[in-house]
Short mmCIF file of C-alpha atoms and ligand atoms in Angstrom, two decimals:
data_model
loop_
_atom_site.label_atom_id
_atom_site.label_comp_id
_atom_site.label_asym_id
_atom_site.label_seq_id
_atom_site.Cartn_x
_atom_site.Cartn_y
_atom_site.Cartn_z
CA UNK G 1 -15.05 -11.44 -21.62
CA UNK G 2 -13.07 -12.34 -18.36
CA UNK G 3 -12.04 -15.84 -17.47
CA UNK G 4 -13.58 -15.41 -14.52
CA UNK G 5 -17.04 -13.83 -13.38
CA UNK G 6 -15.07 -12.76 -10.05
CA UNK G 7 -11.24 -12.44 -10.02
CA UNK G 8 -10.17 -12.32 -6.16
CA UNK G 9 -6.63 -11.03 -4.33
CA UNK G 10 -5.88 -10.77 -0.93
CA UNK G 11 -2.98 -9.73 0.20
CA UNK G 12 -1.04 -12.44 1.77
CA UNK G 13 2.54 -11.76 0.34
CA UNK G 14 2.94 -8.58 2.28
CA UNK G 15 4.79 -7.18 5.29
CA UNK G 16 1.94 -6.91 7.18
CA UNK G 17 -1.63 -8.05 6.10
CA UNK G 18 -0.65 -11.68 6.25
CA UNK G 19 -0.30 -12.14 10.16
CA UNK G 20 0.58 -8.83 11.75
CA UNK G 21 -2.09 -6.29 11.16
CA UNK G 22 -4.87 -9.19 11.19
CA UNK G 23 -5.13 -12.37 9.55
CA UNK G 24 -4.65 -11.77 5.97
CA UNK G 25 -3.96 -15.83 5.60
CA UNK G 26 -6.77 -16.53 7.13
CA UNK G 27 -9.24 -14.39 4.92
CA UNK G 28 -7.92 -15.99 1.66
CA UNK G 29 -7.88 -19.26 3.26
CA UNK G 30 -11.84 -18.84 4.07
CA UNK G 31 -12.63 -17.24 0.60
CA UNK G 32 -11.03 -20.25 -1.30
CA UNK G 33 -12.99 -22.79 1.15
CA UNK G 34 -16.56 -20.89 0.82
CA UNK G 35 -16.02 -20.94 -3.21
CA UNK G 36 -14.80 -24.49 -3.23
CA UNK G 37 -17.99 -25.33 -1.11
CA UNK G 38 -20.52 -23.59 -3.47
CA UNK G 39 -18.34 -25.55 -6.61
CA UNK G 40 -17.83 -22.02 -8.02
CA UNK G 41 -13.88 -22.79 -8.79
CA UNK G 42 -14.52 -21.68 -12.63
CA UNK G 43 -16.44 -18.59 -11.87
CA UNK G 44 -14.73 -17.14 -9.07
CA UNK G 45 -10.64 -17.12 -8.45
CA UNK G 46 -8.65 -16.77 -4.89
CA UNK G 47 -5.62 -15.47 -5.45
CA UNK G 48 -2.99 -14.78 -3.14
CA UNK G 49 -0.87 -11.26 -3.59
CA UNK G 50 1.83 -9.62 -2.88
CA UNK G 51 1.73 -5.75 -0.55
CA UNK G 52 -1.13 -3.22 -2.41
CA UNK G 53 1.08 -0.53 -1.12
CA UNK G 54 -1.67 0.84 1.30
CA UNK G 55 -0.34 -1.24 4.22
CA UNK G 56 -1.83 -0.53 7.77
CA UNK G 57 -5.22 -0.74 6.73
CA UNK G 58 -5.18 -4.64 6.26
CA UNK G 59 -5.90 -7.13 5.70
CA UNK G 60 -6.93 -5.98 2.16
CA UNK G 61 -8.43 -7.74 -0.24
CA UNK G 62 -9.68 -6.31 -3.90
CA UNK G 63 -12.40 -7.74 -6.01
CA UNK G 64 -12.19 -7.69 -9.71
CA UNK G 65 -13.35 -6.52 -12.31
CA UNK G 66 -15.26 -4.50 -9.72
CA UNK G 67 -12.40 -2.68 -8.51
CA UNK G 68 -13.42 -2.64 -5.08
CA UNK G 69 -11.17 -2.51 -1.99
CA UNK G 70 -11.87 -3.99 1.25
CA UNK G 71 -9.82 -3.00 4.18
CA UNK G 72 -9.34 -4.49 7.69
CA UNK G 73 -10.77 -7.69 6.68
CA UNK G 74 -11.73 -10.91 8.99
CA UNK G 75 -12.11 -14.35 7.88
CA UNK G 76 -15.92 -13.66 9.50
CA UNK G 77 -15.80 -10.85 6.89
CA UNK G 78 -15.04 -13.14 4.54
CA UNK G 79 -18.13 -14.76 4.73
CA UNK G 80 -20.64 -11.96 4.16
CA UNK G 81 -17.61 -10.55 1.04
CA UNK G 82 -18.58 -13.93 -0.23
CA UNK G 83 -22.64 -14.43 -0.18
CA UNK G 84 -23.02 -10.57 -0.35
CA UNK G 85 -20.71 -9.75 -3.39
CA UNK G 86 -19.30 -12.86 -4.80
CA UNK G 87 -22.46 -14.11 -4.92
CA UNK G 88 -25.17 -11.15 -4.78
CA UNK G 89 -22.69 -8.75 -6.69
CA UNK G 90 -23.46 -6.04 -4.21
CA UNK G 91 -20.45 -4.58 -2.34
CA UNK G 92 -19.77 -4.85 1.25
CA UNK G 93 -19.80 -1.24 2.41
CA UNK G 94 -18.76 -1.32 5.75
CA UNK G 95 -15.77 -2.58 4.57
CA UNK G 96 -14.69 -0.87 1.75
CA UNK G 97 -11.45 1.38 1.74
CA UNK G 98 -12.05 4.82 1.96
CA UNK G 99 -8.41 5.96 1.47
CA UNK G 100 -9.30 9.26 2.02
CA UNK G 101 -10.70 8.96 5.51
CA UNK G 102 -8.43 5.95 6.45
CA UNK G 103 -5.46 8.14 6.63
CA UNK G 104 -2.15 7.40 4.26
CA UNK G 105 -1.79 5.10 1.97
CA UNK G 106 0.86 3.79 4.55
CA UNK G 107 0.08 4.55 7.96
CA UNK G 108 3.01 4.81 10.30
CA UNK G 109 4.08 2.47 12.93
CA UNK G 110 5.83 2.46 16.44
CA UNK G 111 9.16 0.69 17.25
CA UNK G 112 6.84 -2.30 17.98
CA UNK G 113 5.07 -2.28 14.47
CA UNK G 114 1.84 -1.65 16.00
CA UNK G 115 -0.07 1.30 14.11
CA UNK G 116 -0.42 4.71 15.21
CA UNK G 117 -3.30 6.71 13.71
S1 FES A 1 1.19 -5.60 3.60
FE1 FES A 1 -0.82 -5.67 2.78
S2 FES A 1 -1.00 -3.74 1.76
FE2 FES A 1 1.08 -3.81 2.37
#
């Protein structure tokens, strides 16, 4: 049995996620708020993390022990992450990763760091 019902970690550590591809701070900063609000602190952790590897589809964010990936994540996508599958336990779709449509696992950048699909 897990410590937690919902084990949370968004990428926040990284290169890019954090403040550069989106606002990676931001979506863990909303996450912990919404579960502080709904005093679900023992149930479900925020954690922040270092890079996932897959950087240029951020901000990420995976869910355990569900194993699911979100990718290109808003703190407003934080919100329906949270009442949709933190609470409901049904996955966001539209946000999962799909590496193998979303291109490499590290998409490739311009002198600017901006990404080029
Ligand atoms: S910086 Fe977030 S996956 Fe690499």
């Amino acid at each position: 049995m897990s410590v937690y019902e919902r084990h949370v970690f968004v990428c926040t550590r990284g290169e890019w996620c954090p403040a550069v591809d989106g606002d990676g701070l931001g979506v863990h900063a909303r996450l912990k708020a919404l579960v502080k609000a709904a005093g679900l602190a023992d149930r479900v952790r925020i954690n922040h993390s270092g890079c996932f590897s897959q950087c240029g589809n951020g901000p990420m964010l995976v869910v355990y022990p569900d194993a699911v990936w979100y990718a290109g994540v808003s703190p407003d996508d934080a919100d329906e992450i949270f009442e949709r599958h933190l609470l409901g336990g049904e996955p966001v779709e539209r946000l999962r990763y799909q590496p193998a449509t979303m291109g490499p696992h590290k998409l490739p950048r311009d002198e600017s760091g901006h990404v080029v699909r």
